[in-house]
mmCIF file of C-alpha atoms in Angstrom:
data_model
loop_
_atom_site.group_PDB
_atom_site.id
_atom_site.type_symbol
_atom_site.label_atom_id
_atom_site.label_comp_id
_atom_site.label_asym_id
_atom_site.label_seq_id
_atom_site.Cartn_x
_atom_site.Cartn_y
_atom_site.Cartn_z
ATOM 1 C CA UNK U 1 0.000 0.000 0.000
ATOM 2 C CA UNK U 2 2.666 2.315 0.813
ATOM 3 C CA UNK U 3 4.594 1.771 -2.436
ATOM 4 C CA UNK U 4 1.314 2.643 -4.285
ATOM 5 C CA UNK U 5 1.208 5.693 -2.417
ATOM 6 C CA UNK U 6 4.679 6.460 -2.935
ATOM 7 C CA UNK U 7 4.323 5.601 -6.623
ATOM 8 C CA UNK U 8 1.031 7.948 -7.218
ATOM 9 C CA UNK U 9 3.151 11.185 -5.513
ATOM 10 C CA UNK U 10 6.064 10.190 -7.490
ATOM 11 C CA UNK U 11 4.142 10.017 -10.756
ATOM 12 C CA UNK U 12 2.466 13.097 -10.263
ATOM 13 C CA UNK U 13 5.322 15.274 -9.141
ATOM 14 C CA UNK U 14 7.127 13.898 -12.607
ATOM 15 C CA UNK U 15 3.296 14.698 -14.240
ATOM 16 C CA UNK U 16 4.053 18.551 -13.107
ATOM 17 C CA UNK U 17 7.945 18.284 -13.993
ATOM 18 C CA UNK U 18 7.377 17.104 -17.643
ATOM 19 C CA UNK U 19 4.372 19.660 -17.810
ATOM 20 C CA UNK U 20 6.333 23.006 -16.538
ATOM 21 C CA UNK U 21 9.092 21.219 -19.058
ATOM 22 C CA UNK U 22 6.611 21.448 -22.000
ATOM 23 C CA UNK U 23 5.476 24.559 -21.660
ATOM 24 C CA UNK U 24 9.165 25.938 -21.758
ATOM 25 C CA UNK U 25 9.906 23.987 -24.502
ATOM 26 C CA UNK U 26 6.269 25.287 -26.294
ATOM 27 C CA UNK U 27 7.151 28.943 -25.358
ATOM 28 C CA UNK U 28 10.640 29.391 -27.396
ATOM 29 C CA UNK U 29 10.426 31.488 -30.529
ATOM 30 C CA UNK U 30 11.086 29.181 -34.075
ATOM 31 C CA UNK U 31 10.820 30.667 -37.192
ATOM 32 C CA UNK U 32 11.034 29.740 -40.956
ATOM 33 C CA UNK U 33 13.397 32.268 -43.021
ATOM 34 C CA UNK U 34 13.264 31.795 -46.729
ATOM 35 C CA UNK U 35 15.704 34.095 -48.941
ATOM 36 C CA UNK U 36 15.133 35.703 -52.148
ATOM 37 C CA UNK U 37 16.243 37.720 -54.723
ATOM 38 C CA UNK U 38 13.574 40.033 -56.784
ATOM 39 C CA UNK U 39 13.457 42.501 -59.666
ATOM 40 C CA UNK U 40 10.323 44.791 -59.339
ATOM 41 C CA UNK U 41 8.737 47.038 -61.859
ATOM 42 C CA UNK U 42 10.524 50.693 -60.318
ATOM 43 C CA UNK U 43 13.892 49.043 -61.802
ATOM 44 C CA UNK U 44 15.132 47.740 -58.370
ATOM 45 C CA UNK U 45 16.771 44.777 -57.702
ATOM 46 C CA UNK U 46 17.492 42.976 -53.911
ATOM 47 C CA UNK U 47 17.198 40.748 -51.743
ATOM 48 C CA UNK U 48 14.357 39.775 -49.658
ATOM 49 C CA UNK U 49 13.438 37.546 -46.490
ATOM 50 C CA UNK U 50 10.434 35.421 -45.480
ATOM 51 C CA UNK U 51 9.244 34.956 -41.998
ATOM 52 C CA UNK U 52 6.889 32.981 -40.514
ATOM 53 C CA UNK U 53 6.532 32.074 -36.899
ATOM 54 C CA UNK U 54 5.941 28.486 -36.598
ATOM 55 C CA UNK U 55 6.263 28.501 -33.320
ATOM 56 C CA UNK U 56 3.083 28.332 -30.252
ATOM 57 C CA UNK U 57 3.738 32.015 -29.217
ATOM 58 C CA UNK U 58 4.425 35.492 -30.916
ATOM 59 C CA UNK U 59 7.706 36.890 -31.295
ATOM 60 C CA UNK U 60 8.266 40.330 -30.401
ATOM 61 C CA UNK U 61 8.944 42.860 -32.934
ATOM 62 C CA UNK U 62 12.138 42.388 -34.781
ATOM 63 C CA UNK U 63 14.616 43.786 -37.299
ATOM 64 C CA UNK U 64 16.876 42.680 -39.907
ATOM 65 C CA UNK U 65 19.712 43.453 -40.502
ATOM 66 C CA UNK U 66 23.491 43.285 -42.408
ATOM 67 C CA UNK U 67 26.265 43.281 -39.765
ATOM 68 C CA UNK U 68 30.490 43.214 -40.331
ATOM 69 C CA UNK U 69 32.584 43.879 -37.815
ATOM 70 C CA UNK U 70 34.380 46.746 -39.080
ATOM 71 C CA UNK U 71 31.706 48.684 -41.043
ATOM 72 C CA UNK U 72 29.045 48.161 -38.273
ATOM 73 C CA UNK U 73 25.012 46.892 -38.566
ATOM 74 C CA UNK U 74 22.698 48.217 -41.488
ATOM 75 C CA UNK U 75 18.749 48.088 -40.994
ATOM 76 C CA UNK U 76 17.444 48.469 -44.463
ATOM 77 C CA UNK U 77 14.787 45.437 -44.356
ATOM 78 C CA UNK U 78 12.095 47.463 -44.064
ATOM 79 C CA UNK U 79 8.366 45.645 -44.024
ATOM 80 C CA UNK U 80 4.756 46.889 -44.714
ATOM 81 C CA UNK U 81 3.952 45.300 -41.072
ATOM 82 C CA UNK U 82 5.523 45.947 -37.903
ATOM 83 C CA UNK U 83 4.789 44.640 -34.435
ATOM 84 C CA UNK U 84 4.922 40.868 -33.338
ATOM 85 C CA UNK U 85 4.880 38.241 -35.465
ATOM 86 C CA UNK U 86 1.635 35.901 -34.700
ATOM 87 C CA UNK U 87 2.000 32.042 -35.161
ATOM 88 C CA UNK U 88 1.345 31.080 -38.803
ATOM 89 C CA UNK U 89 1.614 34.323 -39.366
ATOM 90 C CA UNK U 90 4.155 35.444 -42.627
ATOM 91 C CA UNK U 91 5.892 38.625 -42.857
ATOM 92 C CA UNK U 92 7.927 40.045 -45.835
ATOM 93 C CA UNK U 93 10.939 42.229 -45.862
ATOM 94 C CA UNK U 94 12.877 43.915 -48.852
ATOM 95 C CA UNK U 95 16.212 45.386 -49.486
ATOM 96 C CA UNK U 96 16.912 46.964 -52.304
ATOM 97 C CA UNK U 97 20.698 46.893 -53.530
ATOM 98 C CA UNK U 98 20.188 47.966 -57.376
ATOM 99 C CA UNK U 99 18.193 51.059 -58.585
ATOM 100 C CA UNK U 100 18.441 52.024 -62.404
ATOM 101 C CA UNK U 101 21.491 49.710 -62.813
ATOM 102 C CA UNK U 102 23.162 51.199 -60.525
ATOM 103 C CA UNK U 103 24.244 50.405 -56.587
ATOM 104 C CA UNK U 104 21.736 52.292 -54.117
ATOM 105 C CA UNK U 105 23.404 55.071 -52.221
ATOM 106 C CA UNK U 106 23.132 53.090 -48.410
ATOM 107 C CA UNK U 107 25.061 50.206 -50.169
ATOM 108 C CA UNK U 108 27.859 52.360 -51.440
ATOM 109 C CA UNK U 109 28.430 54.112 -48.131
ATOM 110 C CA UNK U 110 28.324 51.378 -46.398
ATOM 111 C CA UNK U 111 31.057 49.622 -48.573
ATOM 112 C CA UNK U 112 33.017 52.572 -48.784
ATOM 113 C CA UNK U 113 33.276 53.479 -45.004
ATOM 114 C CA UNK U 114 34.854 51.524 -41.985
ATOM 115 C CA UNK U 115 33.871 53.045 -38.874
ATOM 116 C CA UNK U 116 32.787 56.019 -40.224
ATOM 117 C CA UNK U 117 35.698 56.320 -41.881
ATOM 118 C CA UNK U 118 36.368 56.702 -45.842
ATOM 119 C CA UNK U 119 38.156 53.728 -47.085
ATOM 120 C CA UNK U 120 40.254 53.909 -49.807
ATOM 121 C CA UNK U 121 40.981 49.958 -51.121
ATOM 122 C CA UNK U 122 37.320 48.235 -51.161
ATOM 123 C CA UNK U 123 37.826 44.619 -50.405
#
């Protein structure tokens, strides 16, 4: 009798373990990030990112952007939605790099500058 009793609070403290587990588990952020490249009808070409939250919760509102260590993080993925990200929810961002054949102006300074400094050989 007493091993059944031992054996029913046992299983339900590991019940409420593997629950509170769960939920942690259930809680994290995933997403799905497809990449792409696109040509539009104003001449501009870029790249462009896909999100979708396939996770159980929202994710907070988010940026993206291109980072190197000496020229520093660029936020030009701009989107026509902002706020969190709701599951199954899908959320496009574009960046153009190409306008009228020719590099867009963020691009070039932020190739040409290294720490907000001019740099002369462009590797």
């Amino acid at each position: 009798m007493i091993g059944f009793l031992a054996g029913l609070v046992l299983g339900a403290i590991a019940g409420v373990l593997a629950d509170r587990i769960w939920g942690r588990l259930e809680n994290q952020p995933r997403l799905q990030l497809k990449i792409s490249f696109f040509t539009n009808v104003r001449g501009e070409k870029g790249l462009g990112y896909t999100v979708r939250n396939v996770g159980a919760t929202e994710i907070p509102d988010y940026k993206i952007g291109i980072f190197h260590p000496r020229r520093g993080t660029f936020f030009n993925f701009p989107s026509e939605q902002n706020g969190p990200l709701l599951p199954d929810q899908i959320r496009s961002h574009q960046c153009p790099l190409i306008k009228n054949g020719l590099p867009d102006e963020w691009l070039k300074n932020w190739i040409m500058h290294e720490r907000d400094t001019p740099v002369e050989n462009v590797e």
